[in-house]
Amino acid sequence: MAEENNDKDLRERLDSLSAALDAQHKASQEQKADTKSTDEAGRSLGRAINLGFRVLTEFVAAIIVGGLIGWKLDDWCKTSPLFLILFLAAGTAAGFWNVYRIAMPPKGSSGGL
Amino acid sequence: MAEQTFDPIHQFHIDRLVDFHPFGFDASFTNAALFMVIVVLAVSGLMILGTGSRSLVPGRLQSAAEMSYEFVASTVHLSAGHEGMKFFPFIFSLFMFVLFSNLIGLIPYTFTVTSQIVVTFALAIGVMLVVILYGLFRHGLHFLKLFVPSGVTIFLVPFLILIELISFLSRPISLSVRLFANMLAGHITLKVMGGFVAALLGAGAYAVIAPLPLLMVIILTAFEFLVAILQAYVFAILACVYLNDAIHPGH
């Protein structure tokens, strides 16, 4: 009688323990999935901001370089504002070209950041 | 607090710690130089201590060192190919320097080296010089094919060469400005938000809403960590992409 009681106790205890283990496992998995999704969201937000910033800097940098070259050429050749206008236009075109290249990464390189 | 002038730009001020003017040049040891030394020491310390034990089951330092090594190695391999691996030491030093400057700059009362455009522009120009010199050394004048797009009518070629040239010259500017602007803007935003907390606490009844900017500061700090790592990664990967141009000109 005593032994049977003991057995029953043991089984009950085992059941409750395994139930607790299951619950914990489930909770930890849920938490993992949760952090994973927030991680993913944070990373994609960072990536999007980064991509936008990259487009902005590449575009503006090309225009600035074009403007500087034109300005300096005008300075040397005393043809103000001929070269400035020409090179600003070329710089703008180069800016668009830069942006196009970001949008259409050449094969082999890992673009699209 | 009210009398004290609040200046979010002050953190970028360069102080001369040791005055040194050889031959009329100002080569003083500044706080920026001090933090560059700290960054280099930190990176070297991590790599030397991390690889010192060489145990099969890595400890914390060793796994950090191995992770950074493998991460950069796979980045270089992916974007510059097998031939690009000879630039691995260069890219790795760049990445670790930028990463550690960004991260160390996030500790309060430190100086962010990468928030100075001189530093980031010097790094970017260094990358471009390596690209140009290696391209000329490896391919000779064929390297200039980089600027001649293939498969266009002959009338358009001069115009396209001009555009490619400007696009090439704009690379160091965009590379340096991106890193510099990200660090500068992030630190100023943090400082301004922190200033709001102090100002609200000193503003009588408005002190009730002081926790709001404090919450923002916490969120922004986490975001700044993301930006710090991401910008170091972007700097390294773009350097790889440009080096790839030097290895394989003529797309």
GROMACS .gro file of C-alpha atoms in nm:
model
  364
    1MET     CA    1   0.000   0.000   0.000
    2ALA     CA    2   0.275   0.239   0.097
    3GLU     CA    3   0.472   0.150  -0.211
    4GLU     CA    4   0.178   0.206  -0.442
    5ASN     CA    5   0.120   0.543  -0.285
    6ASN     CA    6   0.483   0.628  -0.340
    7ASP     CA    7   0.459   0.530  -0.704
    8LYS     CA    8   0.155   0.747  -0.755
    9ASP     CA    9   0.330   1.039  -0.592
   10LEU     CA   10   0.628   0.991  -0.810
   11ARG     CA   11   0.420   0.977  -1.125
   12GLU     CA   12   0.230   1.288  -1.028
   13ARG     CA   13   0.550   1.468  -0.959
   14LEU     CA   14   0.698   1.357  -1.291
   15ASP     CA   15   0.387   1.473  -1.475
   16SER     CA   16   0.388   1.813  -1.313
   17LEU     CA   17   0.760   1.850  -1.379
   18SER     CA   18   0.731   1.763  -1.746
   19ALA     CA   19   0.434   1.996  -1.780
   20ALA     CA   20   0.639   2.277  -1.627
   21LEU     CA   21   0.930   2.194  -1.857
   22ASP     CA   22   0.701   2.202  -2.159
   23ALA     CA   23   0.558   2.536  -2.055
   24GLN     CA   24   0.903   2.681  -2.003
   25HIS     CA   25   1.024   2.549  -2.335
   26LYS     CA   26   0.724   2.697  -2.512
   27ALA     CA   27   0.767   3.032  -2.340
   28SER     CA   28   1.135   3.051  -2.424
   29GLN     CA   29   1.062   2.964  -2.784
   30GLU     CA   30   0.794   3.229  -2.804
   31GLN     CA   31   1.032   3.479  -2.655
   32LYS     CA   32   1.298   3.380  -2.903
   33ALA     CA   33   1.058   3.429  -3.194
   34ASP     CA   34   0.956   3.761  -3.046
   35THR     CA   35   1.309   3.895  -3.011
   36LYS     CA   36   1.387   3.761  -3.356
   37SER     CA   37   1.102   3.954  -3.511
   38THR     CA   38   1.194   4.277  -3.328
   39ASP     CA   39   1.556   4.221  -3.425
   40GLU     CA   40   1.452   4.177  -3.784
   41ALA     CA   41   1.238   4.491  -3.772
   42GLY     CA   42   1.523   4.694  -3.623
   43ARG     CA   43   1.767   4.565  -3.879
   44SER     CA   44   1.539   4.632  -4.174
   45LEU     CA   45   1.470   4.983  -4.043
   46GLY     CA   46   1.844   5.041  -4.009
   47ARG     CA   47   1.896   4.907  -4.356
   48ALA     CA   48   1.627   5.130  -4.503
   49ILE     CA   49   1.766   5.441  -4.334
   50ASN     CA   50   2.110   5.342  -4.449
   51LEU     CA   51   2.000   5.292  -4.809
   52GLY     CA   52   1.825   5.629  -4.811
   53PHE     CA   53   2.130   5.798  -4.668
   54ARG     CA   54   2.354   5.630  -4.920
   55VAL     CA   55   2.140   5.747  -5.211
   56LEU     CA   56   2.136   6.099  -5.069
   57THR     CA   57   2.513   6.126  -5.018
   58GLU     CA   58   2.602   5.972  -5.355
   59PHE     CA   59   2.365   6.205  -5.535
   60VAL     CA   60   2.474   6.520  -5.355
   61ALA     CA   61   2.844   6.432  -5.368
   62ALA     CA   62   2.840   6.399  -5.747
   63ILE     CA   63   2.673   6.740  -5.785
   64ILE     CA   64   2.923   6.900  -5.547
   65VAL     CA   65   3.217   6.748  -5.732
   66GLY     CA   66   3.077   6.866  -6.067
   67GLY     CA   67   3.019   7.214  -5.932
   68LEU     CA   68   3.368   7.234  -5.782
   69ILE     CA   69   3.537   7.123  -6.106
   70GLY     CA   70   3.335   7.373  -6.308
   71TRP     CA   71   3.402   7.655  -6.064
   72LYS     CA   72   3.777   7.589  -6.061
   73LEU     CA   73   3.794   7.561  -6.442
   74ASP     CA   74   3.614   7.893  -6.471
   75ASP     CA   75   3.861   8.037  -6.226
   76TRP     CA   76   4.155   7.923  -6.438
   77CYS     CA   77   4.015   7.998  -6.782
   78LYS     CA   78   3.823   8.315  -6.685
   79THR     CA   79   3.515   8.182  -6.862
   80SER     CA   80   3.268   8.226  -6.579
   81PRO     CA   81   3.000   8.087  -6.579
   82LEU     CA   82   3.032   7.857  -6.880
   83PHE     CA   83   3.210   7.560  -6.721
   84LEU     CA   84   3.021   7.591  -6.395
   85ILE     CA   85   2.690   7.540  -6.575
   86LEU     CA   86   2.826   7.260  -6.793
   87PHE     CA   87   2.984   7.069  -6.507
   88LEU     CA   88   2.690   7.119  -6.275
   89ALA     CA   89   2.475   6.953  -6.539
   90ALA     CA   90   2.729   6.675  -6.580
   91GLY     CA   91   2.751   6.638  -6.201
   92THR     CA   92   2.374   6.606  -6.176
   93ALA     CA   93   2.381   6.340  -6.448
   94ALA     CA   94   2.657   6.161  -6.258
   95GLY     CA   95   2.445   6.182  -5.944
   96PHE     CA   96   2.156   6.013  -6.120
   97TRP     CA   97   2.399   5.757  -6.258
   98ASN     CA   98   2.523   5.684  -5.905
   99VAL     CA   99   2.169   5.637  -5.780
  100TYR     CA  100   2.090   5.414  -6.077
  101ARG     CA  101   2.392   5.204  -5.996
  102ILE     CA  102   2.278   5.160  -5.636
  103ALA     CA  103   1.933   5.056  -5.754
  104MET     CA  104   2.070   4.818  -6.017
  105PRO     CA  105   2.372   4.648  -5.859
  106PRO     CA  106   2.604   4.491  -6.114
  107LYS     CA  107   2.616   4.115  -6.094
  108GLY     CA  108   2.881   3.972  -5.869
  109SER     CA  109   2.890   4.254  -5.618
  110SER     CA  110   2.663   4.251  -5.319
  111GLY     CA  111   2.478   4.578  -5.347
  112GLY     CA  112   2.127   4.668  -5.245
  113LEU     CA  113   2.230   4.758  -4.894
  114MET     CA  114   2.170   7.441  -1.460
  115ALA     CA  115   1.988   7.746  -1.592
  116GLU     CA  116   2.296   7.969  -1.601
  117GLN     CA  117   2.513   7.706  -1.757
  118THR     CA  118   2.513   7.743  -2.133
  119PHE     CA  119   2.412   7.423  -2.301
  120ASP     CA  120   2.623   7.346  -2.605
  121PRO     CA  121   2.567   7.023  -2.799
  122ILE     CA  122   2.862   7.098  -3.028
  123HIS     CA  123   3.115   7.121  -2.746
  124GLN     CA  124   3.178   6.745  -2.753
  125PHE     CA  125   3.345   6.779  -3.093
  126HIS     CA  126   3.586   7.046  -2.979
  127ILE     CA  127   3.951   6.963  -3.035
  128ASP     CA  128   4.184   7.044  -2.748
  129ARG     CA  129   4.559   7.046  -2.775
  130LEU     CA  130   4.688   6.825  -2.500
  131VAL     CA  131   5.057   6.857  -2.587
  132ASP     CA  132   5.166   7.154  -2.794
  133PHE     CA  133   5.411   7.060  -3.065
  134HIS     CA  134   5.502   7.284  -3.359
  135PRO     CA  135   5.790   7.140  -3.562
  136PHE     CA  136   5.895   7.365  -3.854
  137GLY     CA  137   5.588   7.583  -3.816
  138PHE     CA  138   5.342   7.296  -3.858
  139ASP     CA  139   5.083   7.241  -3.590
  140ALA     CA  140   5.136   6.877  -3.501
  141SER     CA  141   5.008   6.899  -3.145
  142PHE     CA  142   4.886   6.589  -2.970
  143THR     CA  143   4.511   6.653  -2.943
  144ASN     CA  144   4.227   6.470  -2.776
  145ALA     CA  145   4.137   6.331  -3.120
  146ALA     CA  146   4.487   6.187  -3.150
  147LEU     CA  147   4.460   6.049  -2.798
  148PHE     CA  148   4.141   5.864  -2.884
  149MET     CA  149   4.289   5.734  -3.208
  150VAL     CA  150   4.569   5.586  -2.999
  151ILE     CA  151   4.312   5.440  -2.760
  152VAL     CA  152   4.118   5.287  -3.050
  153VAL     CA  153   4.429   5.132  -3.203
  154LEU     CA  154   4.536   4.998  -2.864
  155ALA     CA  155   4.189   4.853  -2.804
  156VAL     CA  156   4.180   4.680  -3.142
  157SER     CA  157   4.535   4.548  -3.104
  158GLY     CA  158   4.459   4.438  -2.750
  159LEU     CA  159   4.150   4.249  -2.860
  160MET     CA  160   4.330   4.073  -3.143
  161ILE     CA  161   4.654   3.998  -2.957
  162LEU     CA  162   4.492   3.883  -2.633
  163GLY     CA  163   4.215   3.705  -2.823
  164THR     CA  164   4.451   3.502  -3.034
  165GLY     CA  165   4.701   3.446  -2.753
  166SER     CA  166   4.548   3.138  -2.595
  167ARG     CA  167   4.443   2.958  -2.917
  168SER     CA  168   4.228   2.711  -2.733
  169LEU     CA  169   4.003   2.474  -2.922
  170VAL     CA  170   3.699   2.594  -2.730
  171PRO     CA  171   3.730   2.972  -2.753
  172GLY     CA  172   3.681   3.197  -2.455
  173ARG     CA  173   3.502   3.530  -2.474
  174LEU     CA  174   3.791   3.733  -2.612
  175GLN     CA  175   3.897   3.465  -2.852
  176SER     CA  176   3.549   3.420  -2.995
  177ALA     CA  177   3.511   3.796  -3.034
  178ALA     CA  178   3.838   3.810  -3.224
  179GLU     CA  179   3.745   3.509  -3.437
  180MET     CA  180   3.398   3.641  -3.509
  181SER     CA  181   3.527   3.976  -3.630
  182TYR     CA  182   3.789   3.803  -3.841
  183GLU     CA  183   3.542   3.566  -4.003
  184PHE     CA  184   3.284   3.838  -4.054
  185VAL     CA  185   3.523   4.066  -4.239
  186ALA     CA  186   3.675   3.775  -4.430
  187SER     CA  187   3.335   3.665  -4.562
  188THR     CA  188   3.245   4.026  -4.648
  189VAL     CA  189   3.563   4.073  -4.848
  190HIS     CA  190   3.523   3.738  -5.017
  191LEU     CA  191   3.164   3.809  -5.114
  192SER     CA  192   3.214   4.155  -5.257
  193ALA     CA  193   3.567   4.146  -5.397
  194GLY     CA  194   3.603   3.779  -5.480
  195HIS     CA  195   3.893   3.547  -5.417
  196GLU     CA  196   4.147   3.793  -5.555
  197GLY     CA  197   4.022   4.057  -5.316
  198MET     CA  198   4.144   3.853  -5.022
  199LYS     CA  199   4.489   4.005  -5.057
  200PHE     CA  200   4.330   4.327  -4.937
  201PHE     CA  201   4.186   4.156  -4.634
  202PRO     CA  202   4.438   4.307  -4.386
  203PHE     CA  203   4.364   4.654  -4.522
  204ILE     CA  204   3.987   4.617  -4.504
  205PHE     CA  205   4.007   4.450  -4.164
  206SER     CA  206   4.212   4.737  -4.017
  207LEU     CA  207   3.972   4.990  -4.167
  208PHE     CA  208   3.667   4.808  -4.035
  209MET     CA  209   3.804   4.760  -3.686
  210PHE     CA  210   3.928   5.118  -3.663
  211VAL     CA  211   3.595   5.265  -3.769
  212LEU     CA  212   3.394   5.020  -3.557
  213PHE     CA  213   3.596   5.085  -3.243
  214SER     CA  214   3.596   5.463  -3.292
  215ASN     CA  215   3.220   5.455  -3.332
  216LEU     CA  216   3.165   5.230  -3.032
  217ILE     CA  217   3.414   5.399  -2.800
  218GLY     CA  218   3.261   5.733  -2.897
  219LEU     CA  219   2.929   5.616  -2.755
  220ILE     CA  220   3.071   5.595  -2.404
  221PRO     CA  221   2.992   5.921  -2.224
  222TYR     CA  222   3.277   6.174  -2.190
  223THR     CA  223   3.472   6.020  -2.475
  224PHE     CA  224   3.563   6.174  -2.808
  225THR     CA  225   3.433   6.030  -3.135
  226VAL     CA  226   3.718   6.022  -3.382
  227THR     CA  227   3.490   5.943  -3.676
  228SER     CA  228   3.279   6.253  -3.613
  229GLN     CA  229   3.563   6.458  -3.761
  230ILE     CA  230   3.539   6.487  -4.139
  231VAL     CA  231   3.918   6.515  -4.162
  232VAL     CA  232   3.955   6.165  -4.026
  233THR     CA  233   3.684   6.003  -4.238
  234PHE     CA  234   3.798   6.186  -4.551
  235ALA     CA  235   4.157   6.076  -4.492
  236LEU     CA  236   4.035   5.715  -4.463
  237ALA     CA  237   3.825   5.747  -4.781
  238ILE     CA  238   4.110   5.909  -4.976
  239GLY     CA  239   4.336   5.631  -4.855
  240VAL     CA  240   4.093   5.373  -4.996
  241MET     CA  241   4.070   5.558  -5.328
  242LEU     CA  242   4.450   5.590  -5.352
  243VAL     CA  243   4.485   5.216  -5.299
  244VAL     CA  244   4.220   5.156  -5.567
  245ILE     CA  245   4.391   5.384  -5.821
  246LEU     CA  246   4.747   5.272  -5.749
  247TYR     CA  247   4.662   4.903  -5.746
  248GLY     CA  248   4.450   4.938  -6.060
  249LEU     CA  249   4.730   5.114  -6.248
  250PHE     CA  250   4.992   4.875  -6.113
  251ARG     CA  251   4.794   4.565  -6.198
  252HIS     CA  252   4.631   4.660  -6.529
  253GLY     CA  253   4.840   4.953  -6.647
  254LEU     CA  254   4.640   5.183  -6.870
  255HIS     CA  255   4.370   4.918  -6.906
  256PHE     CA  256   4.255   5.038  -6.567
  257LEU     CA  257   4.121   5.350  -6.741
  258LYS     CA  258   3.866   5.125  -6.912
  259LEU     CA  259   3.678   5.166  -6.587
  260PHE     CA  260   3.569   5.503  -6.717
  261VAL     CA  261   3.466   5.388  -7.064
  262PRO     CA  262   3.129   5.217  -7.065
  263SER     CA  263   3.104   4.941  -7.321
  264GLY     CA  264   2.839   4.916  -7.587
  265VAL     CA  265   2.746   5.279  -7.654
  266THR     CA  266   2.766   5.488  -7.968
  267ILE     CA  267   3.091   5.673  -8.022
  268PHE     CA  268   2.920   6.012  -8.000
  269LEU     CA  269   2.809   5.956  -7.645
  270VAL     CA  270   3.142   5.826  -7.517
  271PRO     CA  271   3.305   6.162  -7.421
  272PHE     CA  272   2.996   6.264  -7.231
  273LEU     CA  273   2.977   5.931  -7.051
  274ILE     CA  274   3.347   5.941  -6.965
  275LEU     CA  275   3.291   6.280  -6.805
  276ILE     CA  276   3.001   6.144  -6.604
  277GLU     CA  277   3.195   5.836  -6.497
  278LEU     CA  278   3.486   6.055  -6.396
  279ILE     CA  279   3.269   6.279  -6.180
  280SER     CA  280   3.100   5.973  -6.036
  281PHE     CA  281   3.441   5.827  -5.949
  282LEU     CA  282   3.560   6.151  -5.791
  283SER     CA  283   3.244   6.175  -5.584
  284ARG     CA  284   3.309   5.839  -5.420
  285PRO     CA  285   3.554   5.950  -5.151
  286ILE     CA  286   3.326   6.242  -5.069
  287SER     CA  287   3.014   6.031  -5.031
  288LEU     CA  288   3.208   5.764  -4.842
  289SER     CA  289   3.350   6.009  -4.591
  290VAL     CA  290   3.046   6.235  -4.558
  291ARG     CA  291   2.818   5.940  -4.485
  292LEU     CA  292   3.021   5.814  -4.192
  293PHE     CA  293   3.096   6.162  -4.058
  294ALA     CA  294   2.737   6.287  -4.087
  295ASN     CA  295   2.592   5.976  -3.925
  296MET     CA  296   2.819   6.003  -3.623
  297LEU     CA  297   2.786   6.381  -3.592
  298ALA     CA  298   2.407   6.382  -3.623
  299GLY     CA  299   2.365   6.091  -3.383
  300HIS     CA  300   2.579   6.248  -3.112
  301ILE     CA  301   2.416   6.589  -3.146
  302THR     CA  302   2.069   6.433  -3.127
  303LEU     CA  303   2.163   6.241  -2.814
  304LYS     CA  304   2.307   6.551  -2.653
  305VAL     CA  305   2.007   6.769  -2.739
  306MET     CA  306   1.767   6.507  -2.602
  307GLY     CA  307   1.974   6.480  -2.287
  308GLY     CA  308   1.967   6.858  -2.260
  309PHE     CA  309   1.587   6.850  -2.275
  310VAL     CA  310   1.578   6.626  -1.970
  311ALA     CA  311   1.794   6.865  -1.769
  312ALA     CA  312   1.607   7.172  -1.890
  313LEU     CA  313   1.266   7.019  -1.810
  314LEU     CA  314   1.378   6.913  -1.462
  315GLY     CA  315   1.471   7.272  -1.390
  316ALA     CA  316   1.144   7.412  -1.525
  317GLY     CA  317   0.913   7.376  -1.224
  318ALA     CA  318   0.588   7.199  -1.304
  319TYR     CA  319   0.712   7.084  -1.642
  320ALA     CA  320   0.944   6.845  -1.464
  321VAL     CA  321   0.655   6.595  -1.484
  322ILE     CA  322   0.719   6.532  -1.854
  323ALA     CA  323   1.097   6.506  -1.813
  324PRO     CA  324   1.091   6.123  -1.843
  325LEU     CA  325   0.968   6.150  -2.202
  326PRO     CA  326   1.295   6.280  -2.351
  327LEU     CA  327   1.479   6.044  -2.117
  328LEU     CA  328   1.294   5.755  -2.280
  329MET     CA  329   1.389   5.898  -2.618
  330VAL     CA  330   1.753   5.910  -2.512
  331ILE     CA  331   1.740   5.541  -2.423
  332ILE     CA  332   1.584   5.449  -2.756
  333LEU     CA  333   1.828   5.669  -2.946
  334THR     CA  334   2.124   5.516  -2.766
  335ALA     CA  335   2.020   5.171  -2.882
  336PHE     CA  336   1.970   5.309  -3.230
  337GLU     CA  337   2.315   5.471  -3.220
  338PHE     CA  338   2.473   5.135  -3.146
  339LEU     CA  339   2.301   4.996  -3.453
  340VAL     CA  340   2.422   5.292  -3.662
  341ALA     CA  341   2.777   5.260  -3.528
  342ILE     CA  342   2.805   4.897  -3.633
  343LEU     CA  343   2.617   4.944  -3.959
  344GLN     CA  344   2.829   5.239  -4.070
  345ALA     CA  345   3.152   5.053  -4.002
  346TYR     CA  346   3.015   4.763  -4.205
  347VAL     CA  347   2.903   4.991  -4.490
  348PHE     CA  348   3.242   5.163  -4.496
  349ALA     CA  349   3.417   4.829  -4.522
  350ILE     CA  350   3.183   4.684  -4.783
  351LEU     CA  351   3.200   4.993  -5.005
  352ALA     CA  352   3.579   4.989  -4.982
  353CYS     CA  353   3.556   4.627  -5.101
  354VAL     CA  354   3.325   4.722  -5.389
  355TYR     CA  355   3.565   4.995  -5.501
  356LEU     CA  356   3.862   4.760  -5.472
  357ASN     CA  357   3.667   4.514  -5.683
  358ASP     CA  358   3.662   4.783  -5.954
  359ALA     CA  359   4.040   4.803  -5.934
  360ILE     CA  360   4.071   4.425  -5.963
  361HIS     CA  361   3.822   4.390  -6.247
  362PRO     CA  362   3.799   4.718  -6.440
  363GLY     CA  363   3.567   4.740  -6.736
  364HIS     CA  364   3.226   4.626  -6.629
   0.00000   0.00000   0.00000
